[in-house]
PDB file of C-alpha atoms in Angstrom:
ATOM      1  CA  MET A  14      21.951 -10.038  -6.752  1.00 57.00           C
ATOM      2  CA  PRO A  15      18.826 -12.525  -7.004  1.00 72.00           C
ATOM      3  CA  ARG A  16      19.350 -14.277 -11.376  1.00 83.00           C
ATOM      4  CA  LEU A  17      18.061 -11.471 -13.914  1.00 89.00           C
ATOM      5  CA  THR A  18      15.587 -12.636 -16.499  1.00 92.00           C
ATOM      6  CA  PRO A  19      16.917 -11.972 -20.504  1.00 91.00           C
ATOM      7  CA  ALA A  20      13.881 -11.627 -21.427  1.00 92.00           C
ATOM      8  CA  VAL A  21      12.086  -9.263 -19.208  1.00 94.00           C
ATOM      9  CA  LEU A  22      15.668  -7.326 -19.733  1.00 94.00           C
ATOM     10  CA  ARG A  23      15.395  -7.017 -23.341  1.00 94.00           C
ATOM     11  CA  THR A  24      11.528  -5.566 -23.021  1.00 95.00           C
ATOM     12  CA  LEU A  25      12.822  -3.272 -20.917  1.00 94.00           C
ATOM     13  CA  ASP A  26      15.712  -2.154 -23.348  1.00 94.00           C
ATOM     14  CA  ILE A  27      13.171  -1.136 -25.669  1.00 94.00           C
ATOM     15  CA  LEU A  28      11.558   0.579 -23.074  1.00 94.00           C
ATOM     16  CA  GLU A  29      14.381   2.979 -21.188  1.00 92.00           C
ATOM     17  CA  LEU A  30      14.614   3.776 -25.637  1.00 93.00           C
ATOM     18  CA  PHE A  31      11.607   6.420 -25.459  1.00 89.00           C
ATOM     19  CA  LEU A  32      13.144   7.651 -22.099  1.00 83.00           C
ATOM     20  CA  ASP A  33      16.141   9.004 -24.100  1.00 75.00           C
ATOM     21  CA  ASP A  34      14.012  10.147 -27.508  1.00 67.00           C
ATOM     22  CA  SER A  35      10.692  11.470 -28.072  1.00 72.00           C
ATOM     23  CA  ALA A  36      10.235  10.809 -31.324  1.00 84.00           C
ATOM     24  CA  PRO A  37       8.497   7.713 -32.558  1.00 91.00           C
ATOM     25  CA  LEU A  38      11.622   4.760 -33.155  1.00 94.00           C
ATOM     26  CA  SER A  39      11.377   2.758 -36.149  1.00 95.00           C
ATOM     27  CA  ALA A  40      12.283  -1.131 -36.027  1.00 96.00           C
ATOM     28  CA  PRO A  41      15.061  -1.141 -37.515  1.00 95.00           C
ATOM     29  CA  ASP A  42      16.077   1.579 -34.693  1.00 94.00           C
ATOM     30  CA  VAL A  43      15.216  -0.466 -31.820  1.00 95.00           C
ATOM     31  CA  VAL A  44      17.534  -3.012 -33.413  1.00 96.00           C
ATOM     32  CA  ARG A  45      20.497  -0.558 -34.515  1.00 95.00           C
ATOM     33  CA  LYS A  46      20.106   1.057 -30.557  1.00 94.00           C
ATOM     34  CA  THR A  47      19.868  -2.458 -28.423  1.00 94.00           C
ATOM     35  CA  GLY A  48      21.972  -4.709 -31.001  1.00 95.00           C
ATOM     36  CA  LEU A  49      19.470  -7.185 -29.935  1.00 95.00           C
ATOM     37  CA  PRO A  50      18.672  -9.566 -33.132  1.00 95.00           C
ATOM     38  CA  ARG A  51      15.692  -8.000 -35.539  1.00 95.00           C
ATOM     39  CA  THR A  52      13.756 -10.793 -35.286  1.00 95.00           C
ATOM     40  CA  SER A  53      13.639 -10.220 -31.015  1.00 94.00           C
ATOM     41  CA  VAL A  54      12.927  -6.760 -31.454  1.00 95.00           C
ATOM     42  CA  HIS A  55       9.858  -7.623 -33.574  1.00 95.00           C
ATOM     43  CA  GLU A  56       8.577 -10.416 -31.625  1.00 95.00           C
ATOM     44  CA  LEU A  57       8.728  -8.316 -28.713  1.00 96.00           C
ATOM     45  CA  LEU A  58       7.545  -5.145 -30.222  1.00 96.00           C
ATOM     46  CA  ALA A  59       4.420  -7.006 -31.473  1.00 95.00           C
ATOM     47  CA  THR A  60       3.960  -8.057 -27.133  1.00 96.00           C
ATOM     48  CA  LEU A  61       4.293  -4.766 -26.432  1.00 96.00           C
ATOM     49  CA  VAL A  62       1.546  -3.028 -28.717  1.00 94.00           C
ATOM     50  CA  ALA A  63      -0.825  -5.932 -28.253  1.00 94.00           C
ATOM     51  CA  ARG A  64      -0.210  -4.823 -24.239  1.00 94.00           C
ATOM     52  CA  GLU A  65      -1.169  -1.014 -25.514  1.00 91.00           C
ATOM     53  CA  TYR A  66       2.640  -0.553 -23.516  1.00 93.00           C
ATOM     54  CA  LEU A  67       3.829   0.899 -26.815  1.00 94.00           C
ATOM     55  CA  GLN A  68       1.716   2.349 -29.825  1.00 92.00           C
ATOM     56  CA  LYS A  69       2.067   1.398 -33.491  1.00 92.00           C
ATOM     57  CA  ASP A  70       1.835   3.697 -36.031  1.00 89.00           C
ATOM     58  CA  GLU A  71       0.773   1.463 -38.930  1.00 88.00           C
ATOM     59  CA  VAL A  72       1.270   4.383 -41.587  1.00 88.00           C
ATOM     60  CA  THR A  73       4.583   4.842 -40.884  1.00 91.00           C
ATOM     61  CA  GLY A  74       5.278   1.628 -38.839  1.00 92.00           C
ATOM     62  CA  THR A  75       7.108   3.855 -35.876  1.00 94.00           C
ATOM     63  CA  PHE A  76       6.570   2.992 -32.170  1.00 95.00           C
ATOM     64  CA  ARG A  77       5.875   5.342 -29.395  1.00 92.00           C
ATOM     65  CA  LEU A  78       4.857   4.669 -25.741  1.00 91.00           C
ATOM     66  CA  GLY A  79       1.188   3.762 -25.326  1.00 89.00           C
ATOM     67  CA  VAL A  80      -1.523   4.239 -22.801  1.00 87.00           C
ATOM     68  CA  ARG A  81      -0.863   1.735 -20.250  1.00 88.00           C
ATOM     69  CA  LEU A  82       2.670   3.062 -19.448  1.00 87.00           C
ATOM     70  CA  LEU A  83       0.209   6.764 -19.078  1.00 80.00           C
ATOM     71  CA  GLN A  84      -1.483   4.620 -16.588  1.00 81.00           C
ATOM     72  CA  LEU A  85       1.605   3.242 -14.729  1.00 83.00           C
ATOM     73  CA  GLY A  86       2.860   6.146 -13.959  1.00 77.00           C
ATOM     74  CA  ASN A  87      -0.506   7.383 -12.548  1.00 70.00           C
ATOM     75  CA  ALA A  88      -0.652   4.742 -10.489  1.00 74.00           C
ATOM     76  CA  TYR A  89       2.945   5.736  -9.474  1.00 71.00           C
ATOM     77  CA  SER A  90       2.355   9.883  -9.130  1.00 65.00           C
ATOM     78  CA  ALA A  91      -1.329   8.868  -6.919  1.00 66.00           C
ATOM     79  CA  ARG A  92       1.414   6.487  -4.292  1.00 69.00           C
ATOM     80  CA  PHE A  93       3.087   9.716  -3.895  1.00 65.00           C
ATOM     81  CA  ASP A  94      -0.040  12.135  -3.684  1.00 79.00           C
ATOM     82  CA  MET A  95      -0.785   9.493  -1.576  1.00 85.00           C
ATOM     83  CA  LEU A  96       1.902   9.409   0.925  1.00 88.00           C
ATOM     84  CA  SER A  97       1.949  13.381   1.384  1.00 89.00           C
ATOM     85  CA  ALA A  98      -1.075  13.642   2.285  1.00 91.00           C
ATOM     86  CA  ALA A  99       0.020  10.855   4.869  1.00 94.00           C
ATOM     87  CA  ASN A 100       2.721  12.841   6.237  1.00 94.00           C
ATOM     88  CA  ASP A 101       0.770  15.612   6.574  1.00 94.00           C
ATOM     89  CA  VAL A 102      -1.847  14.326   8.305  1.00 96.00           C
ATOM     90  CA  ALA A 103       0.224  11.558  10.511  1.00 97.00           C
ATOM     91  CA  ARG A 104       2.559  15.108  11.679  1.00 96.00           C
ATOM     92  CA  ASP A 105      -0.987  16.952  12.385  1.00 97.00           C
ATOM     93  CA  LEU A 106      -2.444  13.916  14.113  1.00 97.00           C
ATOM     94  CA  ALA A 107       0.604  12.807  16.428  1.00 96.00           C
ATOM     95  CA  SER A 108       0.904  16.675  17.688  1.00 96.00           C
ATOM     96  CA  ARG A 109      -2.838  16.872  18.374  1.00 96.00           C
ATOM     97  CA  SER A 110      -2.320  13.433  20.276  1.00 96.00           C
ATOM     98  CA  GLY A 111       0.723  13.186  21.594  1.00 94.00           C
ATOM     99  CA  GLU A 112       1.246   9.712  20.376  1.00 95.00           C
ATOM    100  CA  THR A 113       3.116   8.057  18.140  1.00 95.00           C
ATOM    101  CA  VAL A 114       0.661   7.974  14.363  1.00 97.00           C
ATOM    102  CA  SER A 115       1.152   4.940  11.625  1.00 97.00           C
ATOM    103  CA  VAL A 116       0.065   4.819   8.283  1.00 97.00           C
ATOM    104  CA  ALA A 117       0.432   1.726   5.773  1.00 96.00           C
ATOM    105  CA  LEU A 118      -1.039  -0.069   3.039  1.00 95.00           C
ATOM    106  CA  LEU A 119      -2.119  -3.725   3.034  1.00 95.00           C
ATOM    107  CA  GLU A 120       0.171  -6.277   0.440  1.00 92.00           C
ATOM    108  CA  GLY A 121      -0.290  -9.529   0.650  1.00 92.00           C
ATOM    109  CA  GLY A 122      -0.903 -10.804   4.611  1.00 95.00           C
ATOM    110  CA  ASP A 123       1.197  -7.696   5.437  1.00 95.00           C
ATOM    111  CA  VAL A 124       0.858  -4.170   6.494  1.00 96.00           C
ATOM    112  CA  PHE A 125       3.446  -2.329   4.692  1.00 94.00           C
ATOM    113  CA  TYR A 126       4.625   0.901   7.313  1.00 95.00           C
ATOM    114  CA  LEU A 127       4.187   4.253   4.742  1.00 93.00           C
ATOM    115  CA  ALA A 128       4.843   6.589   7.169  1.00 94.00           C
ATOM    116  CA  LYS A 129       5.193   6.763  10.875  1.00 94.00           C
ATOM    117  CA  ILE A 130       5.602  10.175  13.511  1.00 94.00           C
ATOM    118  CA  GLU A 131       7.271   9.087  16.657  1.00 91.00           C
ATOM    119  CA  SER A 132       5.484  10.392  20.133  1.00 88.00           C
ATOM    120  CA  ARG A 133       7.680  12.951  22.371  1.00 78.00           C
ATOM    121  CA  ASP A 134       9.021   9.856  23.993  1.00 79.00           C
ATOM    122  CA  ASN A 135       9.951   7.773  21.525  1.00 67.00           C
ATOM    123  CA  LEU A 136       7.758   5.097  22.024  1.00 71.00           C
ATOM    124  CA  ARG A 137       9.047   1.940  21.132  1.00 75.00           C
ATOM    125  CA  LEU A 138       7.520  -0.403  18.096  1.00 82.00           C
ATOM    126  CA  PRO A 139       8.260  -3.160  16.272  1.00 79.00           C
ATOM    127  CA  SER A 140       7.327  -0.840  13.327  1.00 82.00           C
ATOM    128  CA  SER A 141       9.267   1.339  10.747  1.00 85.00           C
ATOM    129  CA  ILE A 142       8.729   3.189   7.587  1.00 90.00           C
ATOM    130  CA  GLY A 143       9.199   0.620   4.431  1.00 89.00           C
ATOM    131  CA  GLN A 144       8.959  -2.311   7.358  1.00 91.00           C
ATOM    132  CA  ARG A 145       6.306  -5.319   6.910  1.00 93.00           C
ATOM    133  CA  LEU A 146       4.607  -6.976   9.752  1.00 96.00           C
ATOM    134  CA  PRO A 147       1.864  -9.232   9.778  1.00 96.00           C
ATOM    135  CA  ALA A 148      -1.868  -7.924   9.369  1.00 97.00           C
ATOM    136  CA  ASN A 149      -3.408  -9.982  11.819  1.00 98.00           C
ATOM    137  CA  VAL A 150      -1.570  -8.571  14.659  1.00 97.00           C
ATOM    138  CA  THR A 151      -1.932  -5.180  14.000  1.00 97.00           C
ATOM    139  CA  GLY A 152      -4.947  -2.476  14.245  1.00 98.00           C
ATOM    140  CA  LEU A 153      -3.848  -1.043  10.617  1.00 98.00           C
ATOM    141  CA  GLY A 154      -3.836  -3.904   9.127  1.00 98.00           C
ATOM    142  CA  LYS A 155      -7.282  -4.790  11.156  1.00 98.00           C
ATOM    143  CA  ALA A 156      -8.322  -2.476   9.482  1.00 98.00           C
ATOM    144  CA  LEU A 157      -7.363  -2.761   6.115  1.00 98.00           C
ATOM    145  CA  LEU A 158      -9.023  -6.595   6.429  1.00 98.00           C
ATOM    146  CA  ALA A 159     -12.134  -5.744   7.210  1.00 98.00           C
ATOM    147  CA  TYR A 160     -12.524  -4.211   3.743  1.00 97.00           C
ATOM    148  CA  ALA A 161     -11.504  -7.627   1.940  1.00 94.00           C
ATOM    149  CA  SER A 162     -13.311  -9.397  -0.154  1.00 92.00           C
ATOM    150  CA  PRO A 163     -14.073 -13.536   1.802  1.00 92.00           C
ATOM    151  CA  GLN A 164     -11.985 -14.641  -1.089  1.00 93.00           C
ATOM    152  CA  SER A 165      -8.881 -12.468  -0.456  1.00 93.00           C
ATOM    153  CA  LEU A 166      -8.947 -13.358   2.948  1.00 94.00           C
ATOM    154  CA  ALA A 167      -8.150 -16.836   2.058  1.00 93.00           C
ATOM    155  CA  ALA A 168      -5.865 -15.894  -0.427  1.00 93.00           C
ATOM    156  CA  ARG A 169      -4.177 -13.166   2.114  1.00 94.00           C
ATOM    157  CA  PHE A 170      -3.594 -16.263   4.464  1.00 95.00           C
ATOM    158  CA  PRO A 171      -3.637 -19.696   2.405  1.00 94.00           C
ATOM    159  CA  GLU A 172      -3.169 -21.266   6.081  1.00 95.00           C
ATOM    160  CA  PRO A 173      -5.974 -20.142   7.841  1.00 94.00           C
ATOM    161  CA  ASP A 174      -5.513 -21.947  11.186  1.00 95.00           C
ATOM    162  CA  SER A 175      -1.750 -20.337  11.792  1.00 94.00           C
ATOM    163  CA  LEU A 176      -1.721 -16.728  11.299  1.00 96.00           C
ATOM    164  CA  PRO A 177       1.377 -15.277  12.432  1.00 95.00           C
ATOM    165  CA  ARG A 178       1.835 -13.823  15.951  1.00 96.00           C
ATOM    166  CA  MET A 179       3.954 -11.661  17.560  1.00 95.00           C
ATOM    167  CA  THR A 180       2.333 -12.103  21.365  1.00 95.00           C
ATOM    168  CA  GLU A 181       0.289 -14.518  23.107  1.00 96.00           C
ATOM    169  CA  LYS A 182      -2.629 -11.946  22.524  1.00 96.00           C
ATOM    170  CA  SER A 183      -2.583 -12.174  18.330  1.00 96.00           C
ATOM    171  CA  ILE A 184      -4.846 -14.014  16.735  1.00 96.00           C
ATOM    172  CA  GLY A 185      -4.257 -17.004  15.301  1.00 94.00           C
ATOM    173  CA  THR A 186      -6.758 -18.410  12.976  1.00 96.00           C
ATOM    174  CA  LEU A 187      -8.689 -16.678  10.372  1.00 96.00           C
ATOM    175  CA  ALA A 188     -12.473 -17.738  12.538  1.00 96.00           C
ATOM    176  CA  GLU A 189     -10.935 -16.094  15.326  1.00 96.00           C
ATOM    177  CA  LEU A 190     -10.678 -12.648  13.433  1.00 97.00           C
ATOM    178  CA  GLU A 191     -13.483 -13.445  10.948  1.00 97.00           C
ATOM    179  CA  PRO A 192     -15.183 -11.810  13.422  1.00 97.00           C
ATOM    180  CA  GLU A 193     -13.987  -8.750  14.438  1.00 97.00           C
ATOM    181  CA  LEU A 194     -13.364  -7.352  11.132  1.00 98.00           C
ATOM    182  CA  ALA A 195     -17.291  -8.000  11.411  1.00 97.00           C
ATOM    183  CA  ARG A 196     -17.714  -5.333  14.395  1.00 97.00           C
ATOM    184  CA  ILE A 197     -14.969  -3.043  12.518  1.00 98.00           C
ATOM    185  CA  ARG A 198     -17.088  -2.712   9.954  1.00 97.00           C
ATOM    186  CA  GLU A 199     -19.495  -1.776  12.168  1.00 97.00           C
ATOM    187  CA  ARG A 200     -17.866   0.901  14.155  1.00 96.00           C
ATOM    188  CA  GLY A 201     -15.637   1.639  12.006  1.00 97.00           C
ATOM    189  CA  VAL A 202     -12.932   1.263  14.036  1.00 98.00           C
ATOM    190  CA  ALA A 203     -10.167  -1.588  14.843  1.00 98.00           C
ATOM    191  CA  PHE A 204      -7.774  -1.844  17.938  1.00 98.00           C
ATOM    192  CA  GLU A 205      -4.796  -3.627  18.814  1.00 97.00           C
ATOM    193  CA  ASN A 206      -4.607  -5.081  22.363  1.00 96.00           C
ATOM    194  CA  GLU A 207      -0.910  -5.985  23.300  1.00 96.00           C
ATOM    195  CA  GLU A 208      -1.115  -8.104  19.527  1.00 96.00           C
ATOM    196  CA  SER A 209       2.223  -7.428  18.437  1.00 95.00           C
ATOM    197  CA  THR A 210       4.166  -5.628  21.231  1.00 93.00           C
ATOM    198  CA  PRO A 211       3.713  -5.891  24.818  1.00 94.00           C
ATOM    199  CA  ASN A 212       1.936  -3.351  26.778  1.00 94.00           C
ATOM    200  CA  ILE A 213       0.603  -1.025  23.202  1.00 94.00           C
ATOM    201  CA  ARG A 214      -2.547  -0.737  22.939  1.00 96.00           C
ATOM    202  CA  CYS A 215      -4.098   0.999  19.186  1.00 97.00           C
ATOM    203  CA  ALA A 216      -7.039   2.170  17.369  1.00 98.00           C
ATOM    204  CA  ALA A 217      -7.023   2.088  13.758  1.00 99.00           C
ATOM    205  CA  ALA A 218      -9.378   3.384  11.065  1.00 99.00           C
ATOM    206  CA  PRO A 219      -9.375   2.699   7.323  1.00 98.00           C
ATOM    207  CA  VAL A 220      -8.533   5.407   4.255  1.00 97.00           C
ATOM    208  CA  ARG A 221     -10.628   6.024   1.636  1.00 94.00           C
ATOM    209  CA  ASP A 222      -9.986   6.856  -1.755  1.00 89.00           C
ATOM    210  CA  SER A 223     -12.294   9.600  -4.214  1.00 85.00           C
ATOM    211  CA  SER A 224     -14.139   5.860  -4.979  1.00 87.00           C
ATOM    212  CA  GLY A 225     -14.877   4.921  -2.253  1.00 92.00           C
ATOM    213  CA  ALA A 226     -12.117   2.257  -2.054  1.00 92.00           C
ATOM    214  CA  VAL A 227     -10.113   1.968   1.768  1.00 95.00           C
ATOM    215  CA  VAL A 228      -6.757   1.924  -0.089  1.00 93.00           C
ATOM    216  CA  ALA A 229      -4.988   2.570   3.446  1.00 96.00           C
ATOM    217  CA  ALA A 230      -5.255   2.529   7.162  1.00 98.00           C
ATOM    218  CA  ILE A 231      -4.331   4.927   9.866  1.00 98.00           C
ATOM    219  CA  SER A 232      -3.469   4.706  13.791  1.00 98.00           C
ATOM    220  CA  ILE A 233      -2.361   5.981  17.122  1.00 98.00           C
ATOM    221  CA  SER A 234      -0.135   4.009  19.512  1.00 96.00           C
ATOM    222  CA  LEU A 235       0.381   4.581  22.306  1.00 94.00           C
ATOM    223  CA  PRO A 236       1.567   2.855  26.203  1.00 94.00           C
ATOM    224  CA  VAL A 237      -1.298   0.932  28.106  1.00 94.00           C
ATOM    225  CA  SER A 238      -1.034   3.081  30.945  1.00 93.00           C
ATOM    226  CA  ARG A 239      -1.878   7.040  29.094  1.00 94.00           C
ATOM    227  CA  TRP A 240      -4.425   4.992  26.794  1.00 95.00           C
ATOM    228  CA  ASP A 241      -6.329   3.841  30.255  1.00 94.00           C
ATOM    229  CA  GLN A 242      -6.222   7.747  30.803  1.00 95.00           C
ATOM    230  CA  HIS A 243      -8.735   8.937  29.062  1.00 95.00           C
ATOM    231  CA  PRO A 244     -12.225   7.339  27.922  1.00 95.00           C
ATOM    232  CA  GLU A 245     -11.378   4.822  24.741  1.00 95.00           C
ATOM    233  CA  GLY A 246     -13.735   7.248  22.785  1.00 96.00           C
ATOM    234  CA  HIS A 247     -10.893   9.624  23.342  1.00 97.00           C
ATOM    235  CA  TRP A 248      -8.208   8.087  21.014  1.00 98.00           C
ATOM    236  CA  VAL A 249     -11.701   6.641  18.293  1.00 98.00           C
ATOM    237  CA  ASP A 250     -12.383  10.099  18.390  1.00 98.00           C
ATOM    238  CA  LEU A 251      -8.750  11.523  17.298  1.00 98.00           C
ATOM    239  CA  VAL A 252      -7.845   8.944  14.727  1.00 98.00           C
ATOM    240  CA  LEU A 253     -11.253   8.652  12.576  1.00 98.00           C
ATOM    241  CA  GLU A 254     -11.257  12.950  12.625  1.00 98.00           C
ATOM    242  CA  GLY A 255      -7.786  11.685  11.188  1.00 98.00           C
ATOM    243  CA  ALA A 256      -8.918   8.881   8.647  1.00 98.00           C
ATOM    244  CA  SER A 257     -11.477  11.453   7.672  1.00 97.00           C
ATOM    245  CA  ARG A 258      -8.784  14.449   6.592  1.00 96.00           C
ATOM    246  CA  PHE A 259      -6.207  12.039   5.388  1.00 96.00           C
ATOM    247  CA  SER A 260      -9.510  10.286   2.861  1.00 94.00           C
ATOM    248  CA  SER A 261     -10.689  13.942   2.219  1.00 92.00           C
ATOM    249  CA  LEU A 262      -7.027  15.197   0.518  1.00 90.00           C
ATOM    250  CA  LEU A 263      -7.434  11.738  -1.574  1.00 88.00           C
ATOM    251  CA  GLY A 264     -10.525  12.832  -3.095  1.00 86.00           C
ATOM    252  CA  PHE A 265     -13.388  11.463  -0.825  1.00 90.00           C
ATOM    253  CA  PRO A 266     -16.041  13.476   0.041  1.00 87.00           C
ATOM    254  CA  ALA A 267     -16.297  14.549   3.305  1.00 72.00           C
TER     255      ALA A 267
END
């Protein structure tokens, strides 16, 4: 079990009191319910008020939940709205394409797989829901990295001359990756050519929220042999249609 930080635990103990009691609480109430020292309680309450996690009534001296927690709750709810949309769109795109469809988010230098619908032949890929893979070796990751700022790219890849590799075709340096990201921005679609898995190709496209920000990406993955049975534009059109529908569900204007 990881080592837990006592100060953070005390702060969470205070916040969790408000889950069980909808009425405002005074500082003495918090001391009594948590058993924490009075001085510590006053310091923690003052900090939570300053950061807007709690709101203090200056007349009664009592505390209630603050606006920052509402914002966190809305962000959490939005993630679930995204998951629902991801699953709906992925199922539809997998049905229309007959291939494996994945949805991922960008977290640091990795992609985090949010949803995945397998093809009928259970294509063997290194990805699964909840798993992370290096963003630079996946179509999904490149579709997301293409819209990151140069400063963000530098922070995500602190060793620009030694990016993670999964196959001999993986892009290994930021200098190699940046021109490809520019092409992705021009076309609105990213490709993976056996960079995470031998004999697998992928087309991926960015997904935007109501503000226009790129928040996710969706992809179609399939064996090279099946990819070559259709023009490249066939797969591009399918994934762009999926990304457009996904973006619409998140509030991006069509």
